[in-house]
mmCIF file with all atom_site columns, C-alpha atoms in Angstrom:
data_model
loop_
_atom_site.group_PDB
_atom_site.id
_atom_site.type_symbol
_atom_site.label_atom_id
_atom_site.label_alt_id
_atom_site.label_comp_id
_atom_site.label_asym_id
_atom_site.label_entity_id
_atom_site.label_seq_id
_atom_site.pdbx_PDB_ins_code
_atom_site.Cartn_x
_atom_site.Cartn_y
_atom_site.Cartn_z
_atom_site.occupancy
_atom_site.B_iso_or_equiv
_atom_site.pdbx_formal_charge
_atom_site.auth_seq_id
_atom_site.auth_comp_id
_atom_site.auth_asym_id
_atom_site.auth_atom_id
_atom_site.pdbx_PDB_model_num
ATOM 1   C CA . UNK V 1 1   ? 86.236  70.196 57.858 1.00 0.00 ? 968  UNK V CA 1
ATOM 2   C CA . UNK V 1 2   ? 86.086  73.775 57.767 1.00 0.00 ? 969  UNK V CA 1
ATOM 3   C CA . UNK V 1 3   ? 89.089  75.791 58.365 1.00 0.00 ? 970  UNK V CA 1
ATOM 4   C CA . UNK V 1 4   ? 88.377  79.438 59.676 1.00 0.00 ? 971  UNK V CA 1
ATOM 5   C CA . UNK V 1 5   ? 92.054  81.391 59.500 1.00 0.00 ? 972  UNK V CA 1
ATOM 6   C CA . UNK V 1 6   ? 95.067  80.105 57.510 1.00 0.00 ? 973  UNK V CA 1
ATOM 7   C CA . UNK V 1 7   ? 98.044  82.766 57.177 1.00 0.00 ? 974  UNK V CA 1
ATOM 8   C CA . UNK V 1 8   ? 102.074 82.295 57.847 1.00 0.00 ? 975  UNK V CA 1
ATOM 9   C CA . UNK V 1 9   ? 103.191 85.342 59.590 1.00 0.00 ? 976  UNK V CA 1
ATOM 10  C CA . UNK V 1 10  ? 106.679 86.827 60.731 1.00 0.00 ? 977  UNK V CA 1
ATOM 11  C CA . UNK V 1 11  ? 106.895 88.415 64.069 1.00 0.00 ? 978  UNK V CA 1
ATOM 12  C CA . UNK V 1 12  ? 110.241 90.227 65.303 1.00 0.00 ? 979  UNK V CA 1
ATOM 13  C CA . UNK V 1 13  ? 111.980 88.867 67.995 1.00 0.00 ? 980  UNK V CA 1
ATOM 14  C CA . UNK V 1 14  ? 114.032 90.926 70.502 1.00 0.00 ? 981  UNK V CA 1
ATOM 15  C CA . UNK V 1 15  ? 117.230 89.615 70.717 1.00 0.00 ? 982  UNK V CA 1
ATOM 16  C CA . UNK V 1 16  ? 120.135 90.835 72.885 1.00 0.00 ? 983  UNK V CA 1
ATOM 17  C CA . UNK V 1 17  ? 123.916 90.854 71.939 1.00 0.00 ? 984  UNK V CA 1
ATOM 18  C CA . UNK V 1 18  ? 126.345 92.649 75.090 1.00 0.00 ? 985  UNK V CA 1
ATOM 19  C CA . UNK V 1 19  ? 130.154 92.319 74.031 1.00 0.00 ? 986  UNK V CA 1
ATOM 20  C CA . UNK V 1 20  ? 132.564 93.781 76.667 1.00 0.00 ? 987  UNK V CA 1
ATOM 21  C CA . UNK V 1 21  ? 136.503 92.580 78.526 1.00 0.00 ? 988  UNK V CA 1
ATOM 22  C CA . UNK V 1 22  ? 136.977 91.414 81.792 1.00 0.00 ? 989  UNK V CA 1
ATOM 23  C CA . UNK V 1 23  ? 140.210 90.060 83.820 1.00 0.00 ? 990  UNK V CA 1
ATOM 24  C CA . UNK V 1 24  ? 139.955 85.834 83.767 1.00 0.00 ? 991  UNK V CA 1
ATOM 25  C CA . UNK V 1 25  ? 142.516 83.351 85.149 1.00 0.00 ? 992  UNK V CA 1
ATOM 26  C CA . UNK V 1 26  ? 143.294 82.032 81.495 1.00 0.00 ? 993  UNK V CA 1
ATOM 27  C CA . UNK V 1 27  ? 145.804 80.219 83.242 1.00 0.00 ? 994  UNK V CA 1
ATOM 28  C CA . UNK V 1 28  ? 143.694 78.259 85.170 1.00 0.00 ? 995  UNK V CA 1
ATOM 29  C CA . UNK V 1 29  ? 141.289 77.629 82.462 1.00 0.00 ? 996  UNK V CA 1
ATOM 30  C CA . UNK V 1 30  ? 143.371 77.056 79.500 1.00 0.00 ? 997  UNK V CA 1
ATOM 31  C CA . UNK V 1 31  ? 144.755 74.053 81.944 1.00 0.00 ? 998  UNK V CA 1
ATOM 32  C CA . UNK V 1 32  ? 141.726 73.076 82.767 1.00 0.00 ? 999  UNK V CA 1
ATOM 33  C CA . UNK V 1 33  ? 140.863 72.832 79.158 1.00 0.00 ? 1000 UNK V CA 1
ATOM 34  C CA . UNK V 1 34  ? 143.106 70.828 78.393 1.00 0.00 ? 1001 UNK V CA 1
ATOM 35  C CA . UNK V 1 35  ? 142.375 67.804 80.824 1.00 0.00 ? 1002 UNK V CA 1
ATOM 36  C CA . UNK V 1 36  ? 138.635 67.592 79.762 1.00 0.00 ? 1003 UNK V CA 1
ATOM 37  C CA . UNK V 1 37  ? 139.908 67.573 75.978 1.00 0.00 ? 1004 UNK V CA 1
ATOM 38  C CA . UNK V 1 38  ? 142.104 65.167 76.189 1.00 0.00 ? 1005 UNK V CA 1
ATOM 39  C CA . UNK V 1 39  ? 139.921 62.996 78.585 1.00 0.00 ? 1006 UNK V CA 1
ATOM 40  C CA . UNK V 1 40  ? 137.947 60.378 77.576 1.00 0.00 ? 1007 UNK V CA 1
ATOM 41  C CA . UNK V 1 41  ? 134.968 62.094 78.564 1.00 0.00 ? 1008 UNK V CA 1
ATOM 42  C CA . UNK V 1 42  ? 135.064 64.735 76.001 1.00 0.00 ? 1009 UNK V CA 1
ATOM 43  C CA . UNK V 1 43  ? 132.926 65.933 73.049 1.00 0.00 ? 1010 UNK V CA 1
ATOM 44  C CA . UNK V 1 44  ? 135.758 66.390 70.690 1.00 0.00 ? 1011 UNK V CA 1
ATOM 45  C CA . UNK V 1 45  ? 135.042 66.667 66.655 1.00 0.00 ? 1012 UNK V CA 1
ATOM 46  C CA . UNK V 1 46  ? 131.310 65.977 67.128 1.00 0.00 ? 1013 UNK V CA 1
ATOM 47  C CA . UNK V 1 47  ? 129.199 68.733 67.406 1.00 0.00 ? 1014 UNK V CA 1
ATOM 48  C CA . UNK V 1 48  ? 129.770 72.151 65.496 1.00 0.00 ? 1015 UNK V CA 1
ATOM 49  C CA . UNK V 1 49  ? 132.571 73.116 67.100 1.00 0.00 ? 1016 UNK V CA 1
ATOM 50  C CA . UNK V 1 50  ? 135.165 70.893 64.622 1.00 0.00 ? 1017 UNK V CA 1
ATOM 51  C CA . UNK V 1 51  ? 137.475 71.367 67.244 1.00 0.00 ? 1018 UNK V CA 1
ATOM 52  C CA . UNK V 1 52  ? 138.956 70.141 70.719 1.00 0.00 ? 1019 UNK V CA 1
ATOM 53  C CA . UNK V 1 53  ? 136.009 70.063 73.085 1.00 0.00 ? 1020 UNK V CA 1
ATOM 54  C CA . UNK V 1 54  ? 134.940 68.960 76.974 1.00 0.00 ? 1021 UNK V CA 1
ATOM 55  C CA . UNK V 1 55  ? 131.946 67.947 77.890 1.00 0.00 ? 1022 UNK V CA 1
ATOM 56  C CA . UNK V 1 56  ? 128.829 70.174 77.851 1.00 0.00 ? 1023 UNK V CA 1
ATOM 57  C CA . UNK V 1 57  ? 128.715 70.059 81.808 1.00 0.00 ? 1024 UNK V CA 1
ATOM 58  C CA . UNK V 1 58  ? 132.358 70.548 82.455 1.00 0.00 ? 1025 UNK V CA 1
ATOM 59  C CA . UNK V 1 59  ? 132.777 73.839 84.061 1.00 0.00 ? 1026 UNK V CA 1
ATOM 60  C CA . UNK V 1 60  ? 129.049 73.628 86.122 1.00 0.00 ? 1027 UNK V CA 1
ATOM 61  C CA . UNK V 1 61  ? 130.181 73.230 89.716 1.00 0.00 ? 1028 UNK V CA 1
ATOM 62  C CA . UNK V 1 62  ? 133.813 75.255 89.464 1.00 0.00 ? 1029 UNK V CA 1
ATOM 63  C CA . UNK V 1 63  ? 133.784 77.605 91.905 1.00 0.00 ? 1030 UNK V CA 1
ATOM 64  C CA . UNK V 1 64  ? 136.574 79.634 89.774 1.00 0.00 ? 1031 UNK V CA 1
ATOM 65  C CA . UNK V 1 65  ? 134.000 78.901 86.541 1.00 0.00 ? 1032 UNK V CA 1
ATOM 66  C CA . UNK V 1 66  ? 131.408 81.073 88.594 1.00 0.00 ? 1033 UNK V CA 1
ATOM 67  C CA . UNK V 1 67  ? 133.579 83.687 90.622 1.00 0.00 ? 1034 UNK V CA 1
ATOM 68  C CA . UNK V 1 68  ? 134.689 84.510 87.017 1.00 0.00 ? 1035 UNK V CA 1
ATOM 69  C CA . UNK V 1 69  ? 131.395 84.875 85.754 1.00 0.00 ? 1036 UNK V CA 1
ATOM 70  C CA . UNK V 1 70  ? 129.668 87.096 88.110 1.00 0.00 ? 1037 UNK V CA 1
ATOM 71  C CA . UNK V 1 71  ? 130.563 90.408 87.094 1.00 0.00 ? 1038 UNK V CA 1
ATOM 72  C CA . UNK V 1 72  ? 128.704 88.637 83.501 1.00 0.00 ? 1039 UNK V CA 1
ATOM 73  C CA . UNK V 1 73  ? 125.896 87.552 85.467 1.00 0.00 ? 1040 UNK V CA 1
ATOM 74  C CA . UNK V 1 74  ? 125.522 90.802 87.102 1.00 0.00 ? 1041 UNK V CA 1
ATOM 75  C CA . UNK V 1 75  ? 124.761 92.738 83.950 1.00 0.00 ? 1042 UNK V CA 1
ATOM 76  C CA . UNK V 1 76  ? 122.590 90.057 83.043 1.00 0.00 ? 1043 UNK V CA 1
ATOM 77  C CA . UNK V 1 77  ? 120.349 90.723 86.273 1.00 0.00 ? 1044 UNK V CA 1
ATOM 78  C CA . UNK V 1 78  ? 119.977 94.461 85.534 1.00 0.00 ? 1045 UNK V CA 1
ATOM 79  C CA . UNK V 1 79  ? 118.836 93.685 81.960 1.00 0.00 ? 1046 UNK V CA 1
ATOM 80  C CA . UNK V 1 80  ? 116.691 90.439 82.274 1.00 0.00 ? 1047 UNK V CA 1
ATOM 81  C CA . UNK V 1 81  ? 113.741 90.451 83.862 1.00 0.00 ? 1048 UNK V CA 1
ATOM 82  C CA . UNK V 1 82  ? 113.410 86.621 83.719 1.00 0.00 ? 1049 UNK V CA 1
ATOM 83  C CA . UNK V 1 83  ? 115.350 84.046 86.232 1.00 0.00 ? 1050 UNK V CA 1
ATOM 84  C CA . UNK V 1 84  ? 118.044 81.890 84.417 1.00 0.00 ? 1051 UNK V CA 1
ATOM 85  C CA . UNK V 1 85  ? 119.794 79.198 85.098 1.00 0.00 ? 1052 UNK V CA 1
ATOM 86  C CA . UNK V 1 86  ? 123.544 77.806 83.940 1.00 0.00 ? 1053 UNK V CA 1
ATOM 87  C CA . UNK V 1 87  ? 122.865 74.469 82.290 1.00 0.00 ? 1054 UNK V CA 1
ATOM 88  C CA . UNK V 1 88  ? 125.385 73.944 80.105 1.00 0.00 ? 1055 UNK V CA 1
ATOM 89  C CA . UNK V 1 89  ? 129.678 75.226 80.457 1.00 0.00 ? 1056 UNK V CA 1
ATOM 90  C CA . UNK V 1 90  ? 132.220 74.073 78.518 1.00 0.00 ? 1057 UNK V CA 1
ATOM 91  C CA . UNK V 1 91  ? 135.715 74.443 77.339 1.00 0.00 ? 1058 UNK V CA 1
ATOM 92  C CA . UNK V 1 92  ? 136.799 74.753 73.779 1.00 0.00 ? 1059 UNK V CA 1
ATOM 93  C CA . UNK V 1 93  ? 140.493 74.191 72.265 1.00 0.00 ? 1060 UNK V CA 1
ATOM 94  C CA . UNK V 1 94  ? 140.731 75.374 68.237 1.00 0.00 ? 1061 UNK V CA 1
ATOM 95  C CA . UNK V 1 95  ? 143.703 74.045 66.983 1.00 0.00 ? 1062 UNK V CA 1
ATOM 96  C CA . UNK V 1 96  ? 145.480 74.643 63.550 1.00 0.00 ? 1063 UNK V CA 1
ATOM 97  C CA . UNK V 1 97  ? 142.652 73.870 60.736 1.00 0.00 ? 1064 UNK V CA 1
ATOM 98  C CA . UNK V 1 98  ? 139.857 73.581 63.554 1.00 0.00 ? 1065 UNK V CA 1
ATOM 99  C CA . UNK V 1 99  ? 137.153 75.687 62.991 1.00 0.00 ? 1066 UNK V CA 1
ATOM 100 C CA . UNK V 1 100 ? 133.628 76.585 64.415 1.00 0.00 ? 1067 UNK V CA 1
ATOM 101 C CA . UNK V 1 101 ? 130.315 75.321 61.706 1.00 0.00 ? 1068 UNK V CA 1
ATOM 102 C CA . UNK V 1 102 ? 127.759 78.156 61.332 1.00 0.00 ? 1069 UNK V CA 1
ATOM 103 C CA . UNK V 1 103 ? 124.783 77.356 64.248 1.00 0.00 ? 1070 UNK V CA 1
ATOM 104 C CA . UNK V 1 104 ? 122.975 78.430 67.227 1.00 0.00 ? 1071 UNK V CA 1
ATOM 105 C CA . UNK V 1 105 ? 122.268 77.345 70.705 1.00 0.00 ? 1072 UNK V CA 1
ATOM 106 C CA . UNK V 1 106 ? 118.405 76.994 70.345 1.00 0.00 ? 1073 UNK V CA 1
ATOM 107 C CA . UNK V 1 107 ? 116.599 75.597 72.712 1.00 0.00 ? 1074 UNK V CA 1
ATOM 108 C CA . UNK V 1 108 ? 118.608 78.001 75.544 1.00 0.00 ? 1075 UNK V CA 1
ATOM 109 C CA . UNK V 1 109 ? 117.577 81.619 76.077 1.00 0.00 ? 1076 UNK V CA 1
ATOM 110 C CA . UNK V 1 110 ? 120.999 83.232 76.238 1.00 0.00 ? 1077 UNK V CA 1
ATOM 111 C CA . UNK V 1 111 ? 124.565 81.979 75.752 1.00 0.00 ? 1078 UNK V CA 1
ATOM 112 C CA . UNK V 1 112 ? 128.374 83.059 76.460 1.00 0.00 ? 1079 UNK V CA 1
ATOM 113 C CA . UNK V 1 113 ? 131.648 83.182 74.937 1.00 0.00 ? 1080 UNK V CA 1
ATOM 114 C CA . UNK V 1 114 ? 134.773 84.101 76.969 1.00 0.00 ? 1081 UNK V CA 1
ATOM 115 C CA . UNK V 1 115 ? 138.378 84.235 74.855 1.00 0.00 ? 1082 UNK V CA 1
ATOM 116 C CA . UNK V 1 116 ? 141.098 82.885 77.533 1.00 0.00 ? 1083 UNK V CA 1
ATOM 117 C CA . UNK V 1 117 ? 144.204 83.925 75.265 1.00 0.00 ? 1084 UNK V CA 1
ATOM 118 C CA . UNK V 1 118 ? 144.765 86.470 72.119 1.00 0.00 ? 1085 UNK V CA 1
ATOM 119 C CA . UNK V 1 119 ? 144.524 84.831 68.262 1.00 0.00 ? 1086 UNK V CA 1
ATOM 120 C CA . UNK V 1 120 ? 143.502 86.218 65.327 1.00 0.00 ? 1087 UNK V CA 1
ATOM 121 C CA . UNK V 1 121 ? 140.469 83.994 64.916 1.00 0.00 ? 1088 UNK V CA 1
ATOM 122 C CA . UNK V 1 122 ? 137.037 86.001 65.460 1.00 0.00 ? 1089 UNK V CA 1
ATOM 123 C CA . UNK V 1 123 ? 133.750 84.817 66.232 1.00 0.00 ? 1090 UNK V CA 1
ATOM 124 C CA . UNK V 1 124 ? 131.238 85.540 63.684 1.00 0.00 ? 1091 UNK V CA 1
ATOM 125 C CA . UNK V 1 125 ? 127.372 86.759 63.603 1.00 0.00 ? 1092 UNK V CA 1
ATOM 126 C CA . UNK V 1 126 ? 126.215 86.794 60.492 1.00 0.00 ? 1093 UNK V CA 1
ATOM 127 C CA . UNK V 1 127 ? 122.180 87.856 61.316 1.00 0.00 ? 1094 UNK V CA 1
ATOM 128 C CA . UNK V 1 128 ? 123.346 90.746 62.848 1.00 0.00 ? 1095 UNK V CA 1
ATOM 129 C CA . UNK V 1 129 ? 126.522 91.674 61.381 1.00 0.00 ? 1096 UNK V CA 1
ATOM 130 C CA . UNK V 1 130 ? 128.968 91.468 64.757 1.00 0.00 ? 1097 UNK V CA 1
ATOM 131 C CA . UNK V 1 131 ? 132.271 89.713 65.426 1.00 0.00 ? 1098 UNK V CA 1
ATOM 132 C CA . UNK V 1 132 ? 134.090 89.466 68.722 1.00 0.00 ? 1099 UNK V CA 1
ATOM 133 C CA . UNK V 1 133 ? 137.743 89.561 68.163 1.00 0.00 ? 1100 UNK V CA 1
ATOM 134 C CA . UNK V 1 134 ? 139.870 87.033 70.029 1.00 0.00 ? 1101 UNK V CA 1
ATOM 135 C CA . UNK V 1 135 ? 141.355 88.309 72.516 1.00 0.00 ? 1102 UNK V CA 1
ATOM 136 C CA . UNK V 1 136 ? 142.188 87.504 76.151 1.00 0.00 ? 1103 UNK V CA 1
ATOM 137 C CA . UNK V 1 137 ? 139.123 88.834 78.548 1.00 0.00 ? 1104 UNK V CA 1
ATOM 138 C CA . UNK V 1 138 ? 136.610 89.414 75.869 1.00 0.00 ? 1105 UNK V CA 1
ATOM 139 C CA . UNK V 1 139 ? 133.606 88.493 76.248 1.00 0.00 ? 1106 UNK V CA 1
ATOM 140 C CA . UNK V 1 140 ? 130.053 87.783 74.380 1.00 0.00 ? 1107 UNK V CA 1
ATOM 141 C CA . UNK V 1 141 ? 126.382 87.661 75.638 1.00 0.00 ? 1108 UNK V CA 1
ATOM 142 C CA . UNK V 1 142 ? 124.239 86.662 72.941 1.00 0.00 ? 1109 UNK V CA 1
ATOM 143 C CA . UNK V 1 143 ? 120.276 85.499 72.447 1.00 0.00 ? 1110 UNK V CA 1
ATOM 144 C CA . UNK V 1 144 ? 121.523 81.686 71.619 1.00 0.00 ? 1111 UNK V CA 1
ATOM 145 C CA . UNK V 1 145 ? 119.063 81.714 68.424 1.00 0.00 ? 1112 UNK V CA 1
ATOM 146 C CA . UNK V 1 146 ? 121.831 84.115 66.728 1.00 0.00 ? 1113 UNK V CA 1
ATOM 147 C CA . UNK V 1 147 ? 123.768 82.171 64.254 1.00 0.00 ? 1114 UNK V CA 1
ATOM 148 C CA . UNK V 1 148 ? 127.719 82.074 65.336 1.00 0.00 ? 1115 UNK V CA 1
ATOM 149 C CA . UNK V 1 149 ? 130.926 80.778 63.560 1.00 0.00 ? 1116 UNK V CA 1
ATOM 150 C CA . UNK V 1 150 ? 134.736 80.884 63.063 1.00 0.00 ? 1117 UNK V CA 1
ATOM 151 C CA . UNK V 1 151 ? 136.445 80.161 60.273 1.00 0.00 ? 1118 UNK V CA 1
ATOM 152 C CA . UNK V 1 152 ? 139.336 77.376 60.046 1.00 0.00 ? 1119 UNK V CA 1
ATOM 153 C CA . UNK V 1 153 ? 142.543 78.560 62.574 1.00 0.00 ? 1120 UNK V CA 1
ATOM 154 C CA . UNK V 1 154 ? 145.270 78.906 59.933 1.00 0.00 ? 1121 UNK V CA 1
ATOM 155 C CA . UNK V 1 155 ? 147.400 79.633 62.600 1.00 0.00 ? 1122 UNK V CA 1
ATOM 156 C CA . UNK V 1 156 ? 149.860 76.640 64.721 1.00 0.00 ? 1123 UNK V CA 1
ATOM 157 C CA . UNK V 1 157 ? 148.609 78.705 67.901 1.00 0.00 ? 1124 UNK V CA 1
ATOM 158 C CA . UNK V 1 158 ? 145.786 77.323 69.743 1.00 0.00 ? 1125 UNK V CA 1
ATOM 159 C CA . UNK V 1 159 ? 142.551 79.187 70.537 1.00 0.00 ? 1126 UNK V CA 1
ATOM 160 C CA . UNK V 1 160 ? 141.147 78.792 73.932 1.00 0.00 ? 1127 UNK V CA 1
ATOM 161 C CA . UNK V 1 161 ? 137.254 79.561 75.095 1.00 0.00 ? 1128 UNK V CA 1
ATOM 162 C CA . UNK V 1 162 ? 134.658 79.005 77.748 1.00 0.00 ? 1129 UNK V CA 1
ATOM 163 C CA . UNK V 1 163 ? 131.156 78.609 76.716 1.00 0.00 ? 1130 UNK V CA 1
ATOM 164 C CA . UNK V 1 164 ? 128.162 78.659 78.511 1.00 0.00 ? 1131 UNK V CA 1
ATOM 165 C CA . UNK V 1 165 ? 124.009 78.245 78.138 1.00 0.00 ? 1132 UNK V CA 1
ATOM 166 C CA . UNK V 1 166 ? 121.434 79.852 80.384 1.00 0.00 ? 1133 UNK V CA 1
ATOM 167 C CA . UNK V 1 167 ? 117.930 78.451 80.258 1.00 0.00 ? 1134 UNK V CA 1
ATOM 168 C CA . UNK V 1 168 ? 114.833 79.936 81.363 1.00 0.00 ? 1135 UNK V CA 1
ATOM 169 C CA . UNK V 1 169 ? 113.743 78.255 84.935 1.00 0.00 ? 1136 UNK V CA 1
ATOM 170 C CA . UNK V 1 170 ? 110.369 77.956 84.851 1.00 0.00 ? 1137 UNK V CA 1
ATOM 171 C CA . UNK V 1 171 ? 108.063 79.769 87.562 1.00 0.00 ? 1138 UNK V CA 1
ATOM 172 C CA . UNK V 1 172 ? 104.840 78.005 88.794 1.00 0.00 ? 1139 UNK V CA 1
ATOM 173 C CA . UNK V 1 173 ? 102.095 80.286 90.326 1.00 0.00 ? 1140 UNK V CA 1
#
């Protein structure tokens, strides 16, 4: 055997981070929430979010989900050149003690974060230094290989938050 190049190199990646506010029907959701977490068909206390969850597909097909999304969507479309495609939308519930584990949303290309009511529990980045504070309407766009996390709601109020992945859809020439 004869081995021609061996090296470990680092190459930047371009990531993208948008935070803004928009109006949302927290109503609506925060209901809606509720049902999927206390279903049976939930994802509750097992994945990183130690918290109240539905399932991962909960919110793909709800017509309000997407109405509420566009204006999101439509920034997207001006800054990504590449099609994506909503996989994954969920539905979080943080109550007291609940928290968020440090992680990312690797393998998707982007994810989302949308706060449905006000708390005093932000959402941390710690590669690139950013929070999002909790508040009702605001709103995160993030390259889903950043590394995200709340700490444990010491608060008796619940947090509520909708969630979403975007995957790239593969083009064929």
């Amino acid at each position: 055997m004869q081995i021609i190049k061996d090296y470990t190199f680092y190459k930047e990646i371009k990531h993208l981070f948008i935070k803004g506010k928009i109006d949302v029907d927290s109503d609506y959701f925060i209901k809606k929430i509720d049902e999927g977490v206390d279903s049976e068909n939930n994802r509750n206390y097992k994945t990183n979010v130690v918290a109240g969850m539905t399932d991962w597909r909960y919110f793909l097909g709800d017509e309000k989900f997407y109405e509420t999304i566009i204006p999101i969507i439509n920034i997207l479309d001006n800054k990504e050149s590449k099609s994506l495609d909503i996989k994954e939308a969920w539905g979080v519930r943080h109550k007291k003690f609940d928290r968020t584990k440090p992680h990312d949303h690797v393998p998707a290309y982007l994810s989302f974060v949308l706060y449905l009511n006000d708390h005093d529990q932000p959402l941390k980045f710690k590669d690139i230094d950013e929070t999002v504070d909790s508040t009702k309407g605001s709103f995160a766009i993030f390259s889903s290989n950043l590394t995200h996390y709340c700490e444990r709601n010491i608060s008796g109020k619940p947090k509520y938050l909708l969630s979403w992945n975007a995957f790239i859809k593969p083009s064929f020439a």
